[in-house]
Amino acid sequence: MKTDLIRILDGNIFVLSDGSGDMEAKPSVPCGFFSFDTRFLSVWRLTVNGERMSALARDDPSYFEVRFFLVPGAPTHYVDAKVSVIRERSVAGSFEEQLTVFNHSGEPADLIVRLDADSDFFPLIVVGQPHTPRGRLYKRVENGRLHFGYERDTFRRETVISTTEPAQVDERGLTYHIRIGPHGRWTTTLHVRGLVLRPDGQDVREHVYPGRHRRNRSRLQGDLQQWLGKAPQLTCDWEPLERTYRRCMVDLAALRFSPLTLPAEAMPAAGLPWNATLTGRDSIFTSLQALPFASDLAVATLRMLGIDQGAVLDDFRDEEPGKILREFRYGELVAFEERPQCPYYGAADTTPLYVILLDEYERWTGNAAVVREFEDEARAALHWIDEYGDIMGDGYVWYQRRNEKTGLENQCWKESGHAISFRDGSLPGLPRATCELQGYAYDAKIRGARLARQFWNDPAYADRLEREAAELKQRFNRDFWVADGEYYALALDGDGRQVDALSSNIGHLLWSGIVEESRAAKIAEHLLGPRLFCGWGVRSLAEGEGRYNPLGYHVGTVFPFDNAFIAWGLRRYGFTHEAGHIAEKIIDAADFFQGRLPEAFGGYDRKVVTGPVPYPAANSPQASATGAPLLLVRTLLGLEPYGDDLVVEPALPERFGRVELLDIPGRWGRVDAMGSVDQRTQQTAGR
């Protein structure tokens, strides 16, 4: 995927274009206007007197709007354009573009302004792949509006394009024949709506959240300012951290998404362009990272995932009672059950992570009502760990897809087909039990015990969970420890063999607490050693392993979210220097991306590259990468809730200088946290 696409978004509604604002979708260029998991515009091309536009400059004041400053034809350093164009667009429930054409000469100008338009109505899930629509595409001009449509049985989508100035509208676009006076201007506004039609011709969303299509820029701008105003304020002597923090908070606002079944609350959509939808893993990880900054995301995530918690055995969707979904999409392929994402449950980690998020949310907010509200969901998730997660009956969490045709083979966070391998690169059989799944299960049982004892009035259940957690920890440290390498195996295969590749997964074991204290130092040594640490962050797979590739998705690239949780785990076990080193290098990398960390970047050694190498197909912005710097700030300042107090124990690398985080919300009200390299601990100040 091209990494230089211009993007604006509002939750799961977004526009991707080239640098001049044009959209011309190709397999390697996923341009278009997308909404509701469907591409509603695949062509949007502007010409003046038959000439394409060239960009002189661009201004993107907000995540939902952008302005392009254009001239017809190819510009030169000595351009003396007689005509220029400002293309101002926004996305706020729908897509709007204002065109302003300027005549810079002293004579009247007769111009032909043309906008070519088309739609392929591709489901987002297949954008970039060969796809042949099975339904009927249609076009029509009606009452001065251009309609593109697609229907397949009762599945209907339609794009409606209108204009505020008269135009000649045909089935391929709109033409304006205009005359502009000397030094004058001409303006029109185009409105593009993507309709999700019911059989009666009404948009289904208008019956769920009426008026969403009538959202506008001023309303979104006010919402953004309110969001930023509620967030803690960060200052730092090292400017890249401040810049990255603000970028993260803005991108989190941009990624907020209200599913149809939860129109009044917003949870994080996973990321642009491929995952602008509801996902379990990314929403949970992001909500965990954002708890000290925006805890409302966690409530929406818990509620939405609880609503869709698995209730039956369904092989097609990999559904099991108590299981938390991996993904939910609304497009054509899931509507006709050609793909299972409606919802799809092919993830073995989301279910224990759900319990972890519920407990951590209460620890930060003190909101016992939420813990009681989701007691049944949490109990069902804990039951799933033992009943359906333990495929082999040995006390571990395993995965093996039920859907052999379109289900995911790997159902941990490293989902790509070759991500779980032996040292020599060979692939293990199924089922598989990856190491971090056991850490999550251990943590979920410990946290579930706390909830049962303090809030559910069930001490016997709490005792049982704690006993099972202790047994799991002992068993895990026996079976997963690779003696000749002194690290934990990536996984066990169905025959109980250690899948012995050295990977970043071992860092997740630290934040879960399943690692024996005597082994933690060796894990920290591996994570910061030259095989895993590239100088920008921890690689997903160690250099020298059979499948290592610095640009391989889960086999050598660096994932910011992965590194943030690794740093948090290192801090838990007392490795403050190592945690700070990872935090420093990830923020350093963020500065190369103007503060917006992509989902992943190349694992090349820092000694051979001048900056982090973009991974071509990475989502950006991506929710859990956006949340990574937030968790790193928490880790650097040593923020941990204990009862009604927030403990602050800063441990900062010298480069950060002084860090202040003001108005941290939680059960304590709002407090300030400060730290510097020469002052290890600073008391909080209540407000």
Coordinates of C-alpha atoms in Angstrom, one line a residue, residues 358-590:
L358 CA -12.5 -5.0 33.5
D359 CA -10.2 -5.3 36.6
E360 CA -7.8 -2.6 35.5
Y361 CA -10.7 -0.3 34.7
E362 CA -12.0 -0.6 38.3
R363 CA -8.5 -0.1 39.7
W364 CA -8.2 3.2 37.9
T365 CA -11.8 4.5 38.3
G366 CA -13.2 2.8 41.4
N367 CA -16.4 2.2 39.4
A368 CA -17.7 -0.8 41.2
A369 CA -21.0 -0.6 39.3
V370 CA -19.3 -1.5 36.0
V371 CA -17.7 -4.5 37.7
R372 CA -21.0 -5.7 38.9
E373 CA -22.7 -4.9 35.6
F374 CA -20.3 -7.2 33.7
E375 CA -20.0 -10.0 36.3
D376 CA -21.8 -12.5 34.1
E377 CA -19.7 -11.7 31.1
A378 CA -16.4 -11.9 33.1
R379 CA -17.5 -15.2 34.7
A380 CA -18.4 -16.6 31.3
A381 CA -14.9 -15.5 29.9
L382 CA -13.1 -17.2 32.8
H383 CA -15.2 -20.3 32.2
W384 CA -14.2 -20.2 28.5
I385 CA -10.5 -20.3 29.5
D386 CA -10.9 -23.7 31.2
E387 CA -13.8 -25.2 29.1
Y388 CA -13.1 -24.3 25.5
G389 CA -9.6 -22.7 25.6
D390 CA -8.1 -25.9 27.1
I391 CA -8.5 -28.0 24.0
M392 CA -5.9 -30.6 25.2
G393 CA -7.1 -30.8 28.8
D394 CA -3.7 -29.9 30.2
G395 CA -4.5 -26.5 31.7
Y396 CA -3.2 -24.4 28.9
V397 CA -5.0 -22.1 26.5
W398 CA -4.8 -23.5 22.9
Y399 CA -6.3 -22.5 19.6
Q400 CA -7.4 -24.5 16.6
R401 CA -9.9 -23.0 14.1
R402 CA -13.3 -24.6 13.7
N403 CA -13.8 -22.9 10.3
E404 CA -11.2 -24.7 8.2
K405 CA -12.1 -22.7 5.0
T406 CA -12.1 -19.1 5.9
G407 CA -11.1 -19.0 9.6
L408 CA -7.7 -17.8 10.9
E409 CA -5.1 -20.4 11.4
N410 CA -3.2 -18.4 14.0
Q411 CA -5.5 -16.9 16.6
C412 CA -3.0 -15.0 18.8
W413 CA -2.0 -11.4 18.2
K414 CA 0.5 -12.6 15.6
E415 CA -2.1 -13.8 13.2
S416 CA -0.2 -14.1 9.9
G417 CA 0.2 -17.7 8.7
H418 CA 4.0 -18.0 9.3
A419 CA 4.3 -16.1 12.5
I420 CA 4.5 -19.1 14.8
S421 CA 7.5 -21.2 13.9
F422 CA 10.4 -23.2 15.3
R423 CA 14.0 -21.9 15.3
D424 CA 14.7 -23.5 11.9
G425 CA 11.6 -21.8 10.4
S426 CA 9.4 -24.9 10.2
L427 CA 5.8 -24.6 11.2
P428 CA 4.2 -26.5 14.1
G429 CA 1.0 -28.4 13.8
L430 CA -2.3 -27.5 15.4
P431 CA -3.5 -26.9 18.0
R432 CA -1.0 -24.3 19.3
A433 CA -0.6 -22.8 22.7
T434 CA 1.5 -19.6 22.4
C435 CA 3.3 -18.4 25.5
E436 CA 1.6 -15.0 25.9
L437 CA -1.9 -16.7 26.0
Q438 CA -0.8 -18.5 29.2
G439 CA 0.3 -15.2 30.7
Y440 CA -3.0 -13.6 29.8
A441 CA -4.9 -16.6 31.3
Y442 CA -2.8 -16.4 34.5
D443 CA -3.4 -12.6 34.8
A444 CA -7.1 -13.0 34.1
K445 CA -7.5 -15.6 36.9
I446 CA -5.6 -13.4 39.4
R447 CA -7.7 -10.4 38.5
G448 CA -10.9 -12.4 38.4
A449 CA -10.2 -13.6 41.9
R450 CA -9.9 -10.0 43.1
L451 CA -13.2 -9.1 41.5
A452 CA -14.9 -12.2 42.9
R453 CA -13.7 -11.5 46.5
Q454 CA -14.2 -7.8 46.6
F455 CA -17.3 -7.2 44.4
W456 CA -19.1 -10.5 43.6
N457 CA -19.3 -11.8 47.2
D458 CA -17.9 -15.2 46.1
P459 CA -14.7 -15.9 48.1
A460 CA -14.8 -19.6 47.3
Y461 CA -14.6 -18.8 43.6
A462 CA -11.8 -16.4 44.3
D463 CA -9.8 -19.1 46.1
R464 CA -10.3 -21.5 43.3
L465 CA -9.1 -19.0 40.7
E466 CA -6.0 -18.1 42.7
R467 CA -5.2 -21.8 43.1
E468 CA -5.6 -22.4 39.4
A469 CA -3.4 -19.4 38.6
A470 CA -0.6 -20.7 40.9
E471 CA -0.8 -24.1 39.3
L472 CA -0.7 -22.6 35.8
K473 CA 2.4 -20.5 36.7
Q474 CA 4.3 -23.5 38.1
R475 CA 3.4 -25.7 35.1
F476 CA 4.2 -22.9 32.6
N477 CA 7.6 -22.2 34.0
R478 CA 8.4 -25.9 33.7
D479 CA 7.0 -26.7 30.2
F480 CA 7.8 -23.5 28.3
W481 CA 11.4 -22.8 29.5
V482 CA 13.9 -23.4 26.7
A483 CA 16.9 -24.6 28.8
D484 CA 19.6 -24.2 26.1
G485 CA 18.5 -20.6 25.3
E486 CA 17.3 -19.5 28.7
Y487 CA 14.0 -18.0 27.4
Y488 CA 10.4 -19.1 27.1
A489 CA 9.3 -20.9 24.0
L490 CA 7.1 -19.1 21.5
A491 CA 4.5 -21.9 21.8
L492 CA 3.8 -25.6 22.4
D493 CA 2.5 -27.6 19.5
G494 CA -0.1 -30.3 19.7
D495 CA 2.5 -32.9 20.6
G496 CA 3.7 -30.8 23.5
R497 CA 7.0 -29.9 21.8
Q498 CA 8.5 -26.5 22.4
V499 CA 8.1 -24.1 19.4
D500 CA 11.5 -22.7 20.2
A501 CA 11.9 -19.5 18.2
L502 CA 13.0 -16.4 20.2
S503 CA 10.3 -13.8 19.9
S504 CA 8.9 -10.6 21.4
N505 CA 6.1 -12.6 23.0
I506 CA 8.3 -13.3 26.0
G507 CA 7.9 -9.6 26.9
H508 CA 4.1 -10.0 27.3
L509 CA 4.9 -12.6 30.0
L510 CA 6.4 -9.9 32.1
W511 CA 3.4 -7.6 32.3
S512 CA 1.2 -10.6 33.0
G513 CA 3.3 -11.6 36.0
I514 CA 3.7 -15.3 35.1
V515 CA 7.5 -15.2 34.9
E516 CA 9.4 -16.5 37.9
E517 CA 11.5 -13.8 39.5
S518 CA 14.7 -15.8 39.1
R519 CA 14.2 -15.8 35.3
A520 CA 13.1 -12.2 34.7
A521 CA 16.7 -10.9 34.3
K522 CA 17.4 -13.3 31.5
I523 CA 14.2 -12.3 29.7
A524 CA 15.2 -8.6 30.0
E525 CA 18.6 -9.5 28.7
H526 CA 17.1 -11.2 25.6
L527 CA 14.6 -8.3 24.9
L528 CA 17.4 -5.7 25.0
G529 CA 19.9 -7.9 23.3
P530 CA 21.1 -7.4 19.7
R531 CA 19.0 -10.2 18.2
L532 CA 15.6 -8.8 19.4
F533 CA 16.4 -5.1 19.9
C534 CA 17.1 -3.3 16.6
G535 CA 17.8 0.2 18.1
W536 CA 14.3 1.5 17.4
G537 CA 12.5 -1.1 19.4
V538 CA 12.0 -4.8 20.1
R539 CA 11.6 -6.9 16.9
S540 CA 8.7 -9.3 16.7
L541 CA 11.1 -12.2 15.9
A542 CA 14.8 -12.4 16.7
E543 CA 17.4 -11.9 14.0
G544 CA 18.9 -15.3 13.1
E545 CA 15.6 -17.2 13.4
G546 CA 14.6 -19.3 10.4
R547 CA 11.8 -17.0 9.4
Y548 CA 13.3 -13.7 10.4
N549 CA 12.6 -10.9 8.0
P550 CA 13.0 -7.2 9.0
L551 CA 10.0 -6.4 6.8
G552 CA 8.0 -9.5 7.6
Y553 CA 4.7 -8.6 9.3
H554 CA 5.1 -10.7 12.5
V555 CA 8.5 -12.1 11.8
G556 CA 10.9 -9.2 12.3
T557 CA 9.0 -5.9 12.2
V558 CA 8.7 -3.7 15.2
F559 CA 5.2 -3.2 16.7
P560 CA 4.9 -0.1 18.9
F561 CA 2.1 -1.6 21.0
D562 CA 4.1 -4.7 21.6
N563 CA 7.0 -2.6 22.8
A564 CA 4.8 -0.5 25.1
F565 CA 3.5 -3.6 26.9
I566 CA 7.0 -5.1 27.0
A567 CA 8.3 -1.8 28.7
W568 CA 5.4 -2.0 31.2
G569 CA 6.3 -5.6 32.0
L570 CA 10.0 -4.7 32.5
R571 CA 9.0 -2.0 34.9
R572 CA 6.8 -4.4 36.8
Y573 CA 9.8 -6.6 37.4
G574 CA 12.0 -3.7 38.4
F575 CA 14.0 -3.2 35.2
T576 CA 13.4 0.5 35.0
H577 CA 16.5 1.3 32.9
E578 CA 15.5 -1.2 30.3
A579 CA 11.9 0.0 30.2
G580 CA 13.1 3.6 29.8
H581 CA 15.4 2.6 27.0
I582 CA 12.6 1.1 25.0
A583 CA 10.3 4.1 25.7
E584 CA 13.0 6.5 24.6
K585 CA 13.6 4.6 21.3
I586 CA 9.9 4.2 20.5
I587 CA 9.3 7.9 21.0
D588 CA 12.5 8.6 18.9
A589 CA 10.9 6.5 16.1
A590 CA 7.6 8.3 16.5

